[in-house]
JSON list of C-alpha atoms in Angstrom, two decimals:
[
{"chain": "A", "resi": 1, "resn": "UNK", "atom": "CA", "xyz": [-16.43, -8.94, 2.70]},
{"chain": "A", "resi": 2, "resn": "UNK", "atom": "CA", "xyz": [-13.22, -9.92, 0.94]},
{"chain": "A", "resi": 3, "resn": "UNK", "atom": "CA", "xyz": [-10.93, -6.90, 0.69]},
{"chain": "A", "resi": 4, "resn": "UNK", "atom": "CA", "xyz": [-7.31, -7.20, -0.42]},
{"chain": "A", "resi": 5, "resn": "UNK", "atom": "CA", "xyz": [-5.17, -4.34, 0.90]},
{"chain": "A", "resi": 6, "resn": "UNK", "atom": "CA", "xyz": [-1.70, -3.88, -0.52]},
{"chain": "A", "resi": 7, "resn": "UNK", "atom": "CA", "xyz": [1.03, -1.28, -0.39]},
{"chain": "A", "resi": 8, "resn": "UNK", "atom": "CA", "xyz": [3.28, 0.11, -3.10]},
{"chain": "A", "resi": 9, "resn": "UNK", "atom": "CA", "xyz": [6.45, 1.74, -1.71]},
{"chain": "A", "resi": 10, "resn": "UNK", "atom": "CA", "xyz": [4.75, 1.74, 1.69]},
{"chain": "A", "resi": 11, "resn": "UNK", "atom": "CA", "xyz": [4.37, -0.89, 4.39]},
{"chain": "A", "resi": 12, "resn": "UNK", "atom": "CA", "xyz": [0.72, -1.51, 5.20]},
{"chain": "A", "resi": 13, "resn": "UNK", "atom": "CA", "xyz": [0.57, -1.72, 8.99]},
{"chain": "A", "resi": 14, "resn": "UNK", "atom": "CA", "xyz": [-2.12, -3.60, 10.89]},
{"chain": "A", "resi": 15, "resn": "UNK", "atom": "CA", "xyz": [-3.49, -0.22, 12.02]},
{"chain": "A", "resi": 16, "resn": "UNK", "atom": "CA", "xyz": [-3.77, 1.02, 8.42]},
{"chain": "A", "resi": 17, "resn": "UNK", "atom": "CA", "xyz": [-5.45, -2.20, 7.32]},
{"chain": "A", "resi": 18, "resn": "UNK", "atom": "CA", "xyz": [-7.97, -1.98, 10.18]},
{"chain": "A", "resi": 19, "resn": "UNK", "atom": "CA", "xyz": [-8.65, 1.69, 9.38]},
{"chain": "A", "resi": 20, "resn": "UNK", "atom": "CA", "xyz": [-9.36, 0.91, 5.71]},
{"chain": "A", "resi": 21, "resn": "UNK", "atom": "CA", "xyz": [-11.70, -1.95, 6.59]},
{"chain": "A", "resi": 22, "resn": "UNK", "atom": "CA", "xyz": [-13.51, 0.20, 9.18]},
{"chain": "A", "resi": 23, "resn": "UNK", "atom": "CA", "xyz": [-14.11, 2.90, 6.54]},
{"chain": "A", "resi": 24, "resn": "UNK", "atom": "CA", "xyz": [-15.31, 0.43, 3.90]},
{"chain": "A", "resi": 25, "resn": "UNK", "atom": "CA", "xyz": [-17.73, -1.35, 6.23]},
{"chain": "A", "resi": 26, "resn": "UNK", "atom": "CA", "xyz": [-19.60, 1.96, 6.55]},
{"chain": "A", "resi": 27, "resn": "UNK", "atom": "CA", "xyz": [-20.32, 1.87, 2.80]},
{"chain": "A", "resi": 28, "resn": "UNK", "atom": "CA", "xyz": [-22.40, -1.26, 3.30]},
{"chain": "A", "resi": 29, "resn": "UNK", "atom": "CA", "xyz": [-25.13, 0.68, 5.08]},
{"chain": "A", "resi": 30, "resn": "UNK", "atom": "CA", "xyz": [-25.94, 2.31, 1.71]},
{"chain": "A", "resi": 31, "resn": "UNK", "atom": "CA", "xyz": [-25.53, -0.69, -0.56]},
{"chain": "A", "resi": 32, "resn": "UNK", "atom": "CA", "xyz": [-25.49, -4.40, -0.94]},
{"chain": "A", "resi": 33, "resn": "UNK", "atom": "CA", "xyz": [-22.67, -6.08, 0.93]},
{"chain": "A", "resi": 34, "resn": "UNK", "atom": "CA", "xyz": [-19.27, -5.58, -0.69]},
{"chain": "A", "resi": 35, "resn": "UNK", "atom": "CA", "xyz": [-18.45, -8.92, -2.29]},
{"chain": "A", "resi": 36, "resn": "UNK", "atom": "CA", "xyz": [-14.83, -8.16, -3.12]},
{"chain": "A", "resi": 37, "resn": "UNK", "atom": "CA", "xyz": [-12.39, -5.31, -3.35]},
{"chain": "A", "resi": 38, "resn": "UNK", "atom": "CA", "xyz": [-8.83, -4.20, -3.87]},
{"chain": "A", "resi": 39, "resn": "UNK", "atom": "CA", "xyz": [-7.27, -1.27, -2.02]},
{"chain": "A", "resi": 40, "resn": "UNK", "atom": "CA", "xyz": [-3.77, -0.07, -2.86]},
{"chain": "A", "resi": 41, "resn": "UNK", "atom": "CA", "xyz": [-1.92, 2.41, -0.68]},
{"chain": "A", "resi": 42, "resn": "UNK", "atom": "CA", "xyz": [1.02, 4.11, -2.43]},
{"chain": "A", "resi": 43, "resn": "UNK", "atom": "CA", "xyz": [3.76, 6.57, -1.55]},
{"chain": "A", "resi": 44, "resn": "UNK", "atom": "CA", "xyz": [4.59, 8.51, -4.72]},
{"chain": "A", "resi": 45, "resn": "UNK", "atom": "CA", "xyz": [6.78, 11.62, -4.87]},
{"chain": "A", "resi": 46, "resn": "UNK", "atom": "CA", "xyz": [5.94, 12.60, -1.30]},
{"chain": "A", "resi": 47, "resn": "UNK", "atom": "CA", "xyz": [2.20, 12.17, -1.80]},
{"chain": "A", "resi": 48, "resn": "UNK", "atom": "CA", "xyz": [0.15, 9.47, -0.13]},
{"chain": "A", "resi": 49, "resn": "UNK", "atom": "CA", "xyz": [-2.25, 7.81, -2.59]},
{"chain": "A", "resi": 50, "resn": "UNK", "atom": "CA", "xyz": [-5.18, 5.55, -1.79]},
{"chain": "A", "resi": 51, "resn": "UNK", "atom": "CA", "xyz": [-6.92, 3.70, -4.62]},
{"chain": "A", "resi": 52, "resn": "UNK", "atom": "CA", "xyz": [-9.80, 1.24, -4.43]},
{"chain": "A", "resi": 53, "resn": "UNK", "atom": "CA", "xyz": [-11.91, -0.94, -6.67]},
{"chain": "A", "resi": 54, "resn": "UNK", "atom": "CA", "xyz": [-14.96, -2.49, -5.03]},
{"chain": "A", "resi": 55, "resn": "UNK", "atom": "CA", "xyz": [-17.57, -4.89, -6.32]},
{"chain": "A", "resi": 56, "resn": "UNK", "atom": "CA", "xyz": [-21.08, -5.14, -4.97]},
{"chain": "A", "resi": 57, "resn": "UNK", "atom": "CA", "xyz": [-23.89, -7.16, -6.44]},
{"chain": "A", "resi": 58, "resn": "UNK", "atom": "CA", "xyz": [-24.59, -5.56, -9.82]},
{"chain": "A", "resi": 59, "resn": "UNK", "atom": "CA", "xyz": [-22.04, -2.73, -9.70]},
{"chain": "A", "resi": 60, "resn": "UNK", "atom": "CA", "xyz": [-18.37, -1.86, -9.53]},
{"chain": "A", "resi": 61, "resn": "UNK", "atom": "CA", "xyz": [-16.93, 1.28, -7.94]},
{"chain": "A", "resi": 62, "resn": "UNK", "atom": "CA", "xyz": [-13.50, 2.82, -8.34]},
{"chain": "A", "resi": 63, "resn": "UNK", "atom": "CA", "xyz": [-11.93, 5.84, -6.68]},
{"chain": "A", "resi": 64, "resn": "UNK", "atom": "CA", "xyz": [-8.51, 7.40, -6.10]},
{"chain": "A", "resi": 65, "resn": "UNK", "atom": "CA", "xyz": [-7.46, 10.06, -3.63]},
{"chain": "A", "resi": 66, "resn": "UNK", "atom": "CA", "xyz": [-4.24, 11.68, -2.50]},
{"chain": "A", "resi": 67, "resn": "UNK", "atom": "CA", "xyz": [-3.12, 13.69, 0.51]},
{"chain": "A", "resi": 68, "resn": "UNK", "atom": "CA", "xyz": [0.00, 14.44, 2.51]},
{"chain": "A", "resi": 69, "resn": "UNK", "atom": "CA", "xyz": [-1.27, 12.05, 5.21]},
{"chain": "A", "resi": 70, "resn": "UNK", "atom": "CA", "xyz": [-2.21, 8.43, 4.40]},
{"chain": "A", "resi": 71, "resn": "UNK", "atom": "CA", "xyz": [-5.13, 8.36, 6.85]},
{"chain": "A", "resi": 72, "resn": "UNK", "atom": "CA", "xyz": [-6.54, 11.56, 5.31]},
{"chain": "A", "resi": 73, "resn": "UNK", "atom": "CA", "xyz": [-6.16, 9.99, 1.84]},
{"chain": "A", "resi": 74, "resn": "UNK", "atom": "CA", "xyz": [-8.09, 6.94, 3.08]},
{"chain": "A", "resi": 75, "resn": "UNK", "atom": "CA", "xyz": [-10.83, 9.25, 4.46]},
{"chain": "A", "resi": 76, "resn": "UNK", "atom": "CA", "xyz": [-11.11, 11.03, 1.11]},
{"chain": "A", "resi": 77, "resn": "UNK", "atom": "CA", "xyz": [-11.23, 7.70, -0.69]},
{"chain": "A", "resi": 78, "resn": "UNK", "atom": "CA", "xyz": [-14.04, 6.45, 1.54]},
{"chain": "A", "resi": 79, "resn": "UNK", "atom": "CA", "xyz": [-15.98, 9.69, 0.98]},
{"chain": "A", "resi": 80, "resn": "UNK", "atom": "CA", "xyz": [-15.67, 9.38, -2.81]},
{"chain": "A", "resi": 81, "resn": "UNK", "atom": "CA", "xyz": [-16.78, 5.75, -2.73]},
{"chain": "A", "resi": 82, "resn": "UNK", "atom": "CA", "xyz": [-19.67, 6.62, -0.42]},
{"chain": "A", "resi": 83, "resn": "UNK", "atom": "CA", "xyz": [-20.94, 9.24, -2.90]},
{"chain": "A", "resi": 84, "resn": "UNK", "atom": "CA", "xyz": [-20.72, 6.72, -5.75]},
{"chain": "A", "resi": 85, "resn": "UNK", "atom": "CA", "xyz": [-22.60, 4.09, -3.76]},
{"chain": "A", "resi": 86, "resn": "UNK", "atom": "CA", "xyz": [-25.32, 6.57, -2.79]},
{"chain": "A", "resi": 87, "resn": "UNK", "atom": "CA", "xyz": [-25.72, 7.73, -6.39]},
{"chain": "A", "resi": 88, "resn": "UNK", "atom": "CA", "xyz": [-25.99, 4.12, -7.55]},
{"chain": "A", "resi": 89, "resn": "UNK", "atom": "CA", "xyz": [-28.59, 3.37, -4.86]},
{"chain": "A", "resi": 90, "resn": "UNK", "atom": "CA", "xyz": [-30.63, 6.44, -5.87]},
{"chain": "A", "resi": 91, "resn": "UNK", "atom": "CA", "xyz": [-30.64, 5.26, -9.49]},
{"chain": "A", "resi": 92, "resn": "UNK", "atom": "CA", "xyz": [-31.83, 1.82, -8.45]},
{"chain": "A", "resi": 93, "resn": "UNK", "atom": "CA", "xyz": [-34.63, 3.24, -6.31]},
{"chain": "A", "resi": 94, "resn": "UNK", "atom": "CA", "xyz": [-35.69, 5.57, -9.15]},
{"chain": "A", "resi": 95, "resn": "UNK", "atom": "CA", "xyz": [-35.82, 2.65, -11.59]},
{"chain": "A", "resi": 96, "resn": "UNK", "atom": "CA", "xyz": [-37.89, 0.59, -9.18]},
{"chain": "A", "resi": 97, "resn": "UNK", "atom": "CA", "xyz": [-40.40, 3.40, -8.93]},
{"chain": "A", "resi": 98, "resn": "UNK", "atom": "CA", "xyz": [-40.51, 3.92, -12.69]},
{"chain": "A", "resi": 99, "resn": "UNK", "atom": "CA", "xyz": [-38.79, 7.28, -12.62]},
{"chain": "A", "resi": 100, "resn": "UNK", "atom": "CA", "xyz": [-35.65, 6.47, -14.48]}
]
């Protein structure tokens, strides 16, 4: 998994980077392995923003979340991506069974 994590107006600490990777690895239990991705953590007007674009075999996913706490924003981001991955997987399974 090749994930590029960058910060905009915020220093990405080793702990933050590890936390993001830990959250994204969980997505792989629902989908193909993540082939590449970009995660940007931003401090903007007092809000912590987390934004990600991920690529898996045959699909791209994008999500943005914000919160007062960066770790909470990362949690929300992972949840949004997880829902997208699950929805994509359900569509693939439906197509394979001739239901879609």
